PDB file of C-alpha atoms and ligand atoms in Angstrom:
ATOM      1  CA  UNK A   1     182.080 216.813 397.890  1.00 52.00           C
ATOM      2  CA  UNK A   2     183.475 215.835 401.289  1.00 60.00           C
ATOM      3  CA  UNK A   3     183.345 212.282 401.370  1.00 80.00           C
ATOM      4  CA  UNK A   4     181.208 211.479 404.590  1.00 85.00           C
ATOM      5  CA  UNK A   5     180.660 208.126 406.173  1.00 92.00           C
ATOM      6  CA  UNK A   6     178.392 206.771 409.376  1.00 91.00           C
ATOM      7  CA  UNK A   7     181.488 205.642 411.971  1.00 90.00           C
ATOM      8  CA  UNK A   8     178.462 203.645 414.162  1.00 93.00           C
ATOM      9  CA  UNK A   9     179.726 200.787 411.418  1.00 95.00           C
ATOM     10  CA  UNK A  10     183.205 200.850 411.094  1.00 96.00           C
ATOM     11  CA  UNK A  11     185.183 199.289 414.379  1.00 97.00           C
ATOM     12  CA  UNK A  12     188.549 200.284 413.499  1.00 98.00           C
ATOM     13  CA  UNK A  13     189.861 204.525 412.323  1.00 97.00           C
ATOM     14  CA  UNK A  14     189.474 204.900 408.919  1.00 97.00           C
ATOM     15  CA  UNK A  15     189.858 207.628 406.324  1.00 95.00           C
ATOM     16  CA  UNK A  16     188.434 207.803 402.425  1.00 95.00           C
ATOM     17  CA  UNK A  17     190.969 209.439 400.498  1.00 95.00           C
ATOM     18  CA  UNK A  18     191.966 209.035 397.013  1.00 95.00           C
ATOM     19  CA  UNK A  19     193.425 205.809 396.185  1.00 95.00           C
ATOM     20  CA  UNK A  20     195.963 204.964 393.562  1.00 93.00           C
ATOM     21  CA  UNK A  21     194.131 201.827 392.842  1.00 93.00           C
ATOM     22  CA  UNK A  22     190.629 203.279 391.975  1.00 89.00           C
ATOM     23  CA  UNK A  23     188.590 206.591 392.662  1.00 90.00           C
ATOM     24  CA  UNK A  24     188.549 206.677 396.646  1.00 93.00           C
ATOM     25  CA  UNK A  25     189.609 203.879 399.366  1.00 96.00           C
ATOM     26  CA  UNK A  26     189.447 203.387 402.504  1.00 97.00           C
ATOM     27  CA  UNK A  27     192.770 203.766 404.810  1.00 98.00           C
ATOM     28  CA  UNK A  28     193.413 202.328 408.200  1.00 98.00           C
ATOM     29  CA  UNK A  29     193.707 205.260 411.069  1.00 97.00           C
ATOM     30  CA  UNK A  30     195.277 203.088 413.168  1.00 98.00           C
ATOM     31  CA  UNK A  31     197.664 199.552 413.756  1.00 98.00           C
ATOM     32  CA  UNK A  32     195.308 196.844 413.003  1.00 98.00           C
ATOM     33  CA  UNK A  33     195.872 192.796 414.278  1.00 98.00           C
ATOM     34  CA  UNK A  34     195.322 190.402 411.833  1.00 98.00           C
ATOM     35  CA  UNK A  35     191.943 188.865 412.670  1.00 98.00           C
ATOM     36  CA  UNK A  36     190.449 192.360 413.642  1.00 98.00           C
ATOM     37  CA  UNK A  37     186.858 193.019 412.453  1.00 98.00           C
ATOM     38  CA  UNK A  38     186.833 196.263 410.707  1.00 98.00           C
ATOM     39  CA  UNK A  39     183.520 196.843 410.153  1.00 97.00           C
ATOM     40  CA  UNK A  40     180.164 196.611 408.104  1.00 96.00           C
ATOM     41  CA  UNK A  41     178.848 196.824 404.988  1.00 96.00           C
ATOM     42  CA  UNK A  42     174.777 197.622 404.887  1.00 95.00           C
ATOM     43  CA  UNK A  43     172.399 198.441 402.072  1.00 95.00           C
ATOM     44  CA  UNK A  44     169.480 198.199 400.134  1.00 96.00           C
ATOM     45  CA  UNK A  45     168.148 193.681 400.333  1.00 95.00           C
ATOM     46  CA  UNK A  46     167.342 193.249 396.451  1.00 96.00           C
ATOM     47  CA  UNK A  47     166.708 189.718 394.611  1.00 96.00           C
ATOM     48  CA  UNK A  48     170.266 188.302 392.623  1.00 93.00           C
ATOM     49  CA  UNK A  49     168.611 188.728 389.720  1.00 94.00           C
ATOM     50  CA  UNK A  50     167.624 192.348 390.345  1.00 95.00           C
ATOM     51  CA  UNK A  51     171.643 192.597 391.465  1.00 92.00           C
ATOM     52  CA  UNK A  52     172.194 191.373 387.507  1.00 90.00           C
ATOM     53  CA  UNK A  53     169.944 193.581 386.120  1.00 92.00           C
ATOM     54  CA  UNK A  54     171.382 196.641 387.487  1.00 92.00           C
ATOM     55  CA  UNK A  55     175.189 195.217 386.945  1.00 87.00           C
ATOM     56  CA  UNK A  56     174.186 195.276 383.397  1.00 86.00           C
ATOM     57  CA  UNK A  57     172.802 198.985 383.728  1.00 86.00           C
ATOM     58  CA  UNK A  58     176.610 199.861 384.401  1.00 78.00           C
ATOM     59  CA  UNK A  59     177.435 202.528 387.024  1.00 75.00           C
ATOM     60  CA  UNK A  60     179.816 202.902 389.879  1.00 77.00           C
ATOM     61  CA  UNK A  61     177.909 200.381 392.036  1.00 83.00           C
ATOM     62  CA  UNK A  62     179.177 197.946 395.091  1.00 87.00           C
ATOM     63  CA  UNK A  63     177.347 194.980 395.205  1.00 90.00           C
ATOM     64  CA  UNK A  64     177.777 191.703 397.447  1.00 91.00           C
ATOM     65  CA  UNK A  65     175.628 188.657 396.602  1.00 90.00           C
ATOM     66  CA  UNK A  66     174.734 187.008 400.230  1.00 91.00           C
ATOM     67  CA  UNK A  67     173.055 183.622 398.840  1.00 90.00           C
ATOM     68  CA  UNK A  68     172.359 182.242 395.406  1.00 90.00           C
ATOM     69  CA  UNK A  69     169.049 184.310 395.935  1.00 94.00           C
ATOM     70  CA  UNK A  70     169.765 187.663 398.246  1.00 94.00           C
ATOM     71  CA  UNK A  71     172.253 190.615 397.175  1.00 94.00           C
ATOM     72  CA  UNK A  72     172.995 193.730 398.818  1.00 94.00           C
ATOM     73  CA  UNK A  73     173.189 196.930 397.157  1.00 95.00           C
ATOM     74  CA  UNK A  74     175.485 199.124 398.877  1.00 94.00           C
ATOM     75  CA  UNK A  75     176.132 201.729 396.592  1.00 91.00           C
ATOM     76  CA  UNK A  76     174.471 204.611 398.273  1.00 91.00           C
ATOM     77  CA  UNK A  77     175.157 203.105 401.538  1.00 93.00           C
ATOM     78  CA  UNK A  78     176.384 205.431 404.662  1.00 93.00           C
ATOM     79  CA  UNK A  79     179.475 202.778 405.438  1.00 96.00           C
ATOM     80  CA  UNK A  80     182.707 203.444 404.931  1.00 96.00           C
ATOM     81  CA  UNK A  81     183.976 199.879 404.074  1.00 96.00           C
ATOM     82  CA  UNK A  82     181.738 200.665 400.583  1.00 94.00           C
ATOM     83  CA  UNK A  83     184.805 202.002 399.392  1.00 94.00           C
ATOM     84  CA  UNK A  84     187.061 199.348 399.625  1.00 95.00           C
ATOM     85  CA  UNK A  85     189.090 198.854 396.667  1.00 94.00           C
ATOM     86  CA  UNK A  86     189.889 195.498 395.016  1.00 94.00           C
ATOM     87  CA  UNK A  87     193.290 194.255 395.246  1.00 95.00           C
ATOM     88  CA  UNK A  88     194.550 190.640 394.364  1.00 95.00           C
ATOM     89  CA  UNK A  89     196.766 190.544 397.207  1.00 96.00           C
ATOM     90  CA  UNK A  90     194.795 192.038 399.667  1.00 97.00           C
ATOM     91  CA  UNK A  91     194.841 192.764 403.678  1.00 98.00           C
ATOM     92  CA  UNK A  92     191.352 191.933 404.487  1.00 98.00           C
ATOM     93  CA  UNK A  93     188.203 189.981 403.633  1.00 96.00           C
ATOM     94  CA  UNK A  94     184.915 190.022 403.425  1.00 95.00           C
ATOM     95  CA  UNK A  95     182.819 187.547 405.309  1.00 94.00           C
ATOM     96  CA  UNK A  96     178.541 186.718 404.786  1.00 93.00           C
ATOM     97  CA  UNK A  97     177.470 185.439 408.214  1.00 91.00           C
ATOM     98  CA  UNK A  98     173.361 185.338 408.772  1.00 89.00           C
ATOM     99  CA  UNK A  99     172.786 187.834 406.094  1.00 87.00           C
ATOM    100  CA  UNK A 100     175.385 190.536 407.833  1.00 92.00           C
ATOM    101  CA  UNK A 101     178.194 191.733 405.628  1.00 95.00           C
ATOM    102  CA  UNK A 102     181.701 192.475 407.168  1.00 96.00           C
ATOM    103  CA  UNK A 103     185.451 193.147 406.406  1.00 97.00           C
ATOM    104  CA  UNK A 104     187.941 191.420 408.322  1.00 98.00           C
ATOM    105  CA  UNK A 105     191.682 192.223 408.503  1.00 98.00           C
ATOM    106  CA  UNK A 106     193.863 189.165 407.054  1.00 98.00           C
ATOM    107  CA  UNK A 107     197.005 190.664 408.872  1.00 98.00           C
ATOM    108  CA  UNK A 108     198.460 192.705 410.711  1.00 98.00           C
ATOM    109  CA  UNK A 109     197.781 196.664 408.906  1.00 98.00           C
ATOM    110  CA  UNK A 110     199.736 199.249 409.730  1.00 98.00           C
ATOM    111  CA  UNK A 111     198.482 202.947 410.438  1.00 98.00           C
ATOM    112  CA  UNK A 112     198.268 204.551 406.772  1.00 98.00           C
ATOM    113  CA  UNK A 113     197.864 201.432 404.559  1.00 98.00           C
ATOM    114  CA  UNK A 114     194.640 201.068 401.910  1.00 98.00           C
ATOM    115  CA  UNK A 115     192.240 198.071 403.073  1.00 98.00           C
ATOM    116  CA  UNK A 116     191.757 196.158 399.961  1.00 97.00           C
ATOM    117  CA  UNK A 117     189.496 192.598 399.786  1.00 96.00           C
ATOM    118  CA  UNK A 118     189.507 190.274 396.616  1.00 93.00           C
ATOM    119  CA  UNK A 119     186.513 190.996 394.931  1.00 88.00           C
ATOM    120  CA  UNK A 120     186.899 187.244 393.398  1.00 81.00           C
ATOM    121  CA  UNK A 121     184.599 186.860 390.608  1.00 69.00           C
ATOM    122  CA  UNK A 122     182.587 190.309 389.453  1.00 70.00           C
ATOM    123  CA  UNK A 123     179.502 191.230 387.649  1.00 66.00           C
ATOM    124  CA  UNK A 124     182.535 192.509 385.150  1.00 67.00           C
ATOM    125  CA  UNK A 125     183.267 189.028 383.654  1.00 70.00           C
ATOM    126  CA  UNK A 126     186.634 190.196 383.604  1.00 72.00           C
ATOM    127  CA  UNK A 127     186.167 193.275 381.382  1.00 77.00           C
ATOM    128  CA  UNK A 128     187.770 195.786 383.948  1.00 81.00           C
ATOM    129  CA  UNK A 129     191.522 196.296 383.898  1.00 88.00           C
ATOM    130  CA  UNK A 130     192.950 195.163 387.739  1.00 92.00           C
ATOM    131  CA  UNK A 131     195.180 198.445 388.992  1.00 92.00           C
ATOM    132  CA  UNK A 132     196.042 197.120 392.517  1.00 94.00           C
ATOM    133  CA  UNK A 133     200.153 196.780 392.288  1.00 94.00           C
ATOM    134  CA  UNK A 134     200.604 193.413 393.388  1.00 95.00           C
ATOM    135  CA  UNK A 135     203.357 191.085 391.768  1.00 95.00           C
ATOM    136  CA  UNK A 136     200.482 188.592 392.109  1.00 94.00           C
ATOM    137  CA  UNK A 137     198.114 190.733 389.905  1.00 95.00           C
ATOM    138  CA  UNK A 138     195.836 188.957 387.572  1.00 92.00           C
ATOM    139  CA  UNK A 139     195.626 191.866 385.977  1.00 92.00           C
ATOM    140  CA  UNK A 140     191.375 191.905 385.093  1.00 89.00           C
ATOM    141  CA  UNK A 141     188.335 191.233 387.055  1.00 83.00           C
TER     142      UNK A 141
HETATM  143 ZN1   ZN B   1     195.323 193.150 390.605  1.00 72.16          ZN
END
């Protein structure tokens, strides 16, 4: 299955290609500056507690909690940046600004590297084994 993704909402070249942290990432196309938005996550607008309930059903999913209420389900989304891996030293961020979801570049990224955000706490309760590489590696999530 050729890994397709819509480019209107990613700002920055990108590829998905198999990651040696986790299934498929996403790699920069190009030099990045530190700063740099990179682009945007969209999905389905479900309640938290609908976001827990299908946590608990298990599954490949990417979910990103905008308010103590709101979640986003972007697990069958179109974006690219859905594929960002976890890494616990990683090159970009994710920021929640007026209920829009985007990655931002931490540093400078050169042309090939994996973009990787801290996931921080997950609906894993720290179940899932951390592969990222870092020396700083806390090893579950
Ligand atoms: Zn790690």
């Amino acid at each position: 299955m050729a890994l397709r993704f819509d480019p209107s909402h990613t700002d920055v070249a990108v590829a998905l290609k198999r990651s040696r942290i986790d299934g498929y990432g996403v790699f920069a196309g190009e030099a990045i500056a530190s700063g740099r938005r990179l682009g945007l996550l969209t999905g389905e607008s479900i309640t938290v507690a609908e976001a827990r309930r299908r946590a608990q059903a298990g599954g490949r999913l990417m979910l990103v909690e905008l308010s103590p209420a709101r979640a986003i389900d972007a697990s069958r989304s179109q974006d690219a940046m859905r594929f960002t891996n976890h890494s616990c030293a990683p090159n970009a961020r994710i920021q929640v600004e007026h209920g829009e979801i985007s990655f931002l570049a931490l540093r400078d990224i050169a042309t090939g590297e994996e973009l990787t955000v801290d996931y921080g706490l997950t609906h894993h309760d720290g179940r899932l084994a951390c592969h990222c590489g870092a020396p700083s590696c806390r090893h579950w999530l």
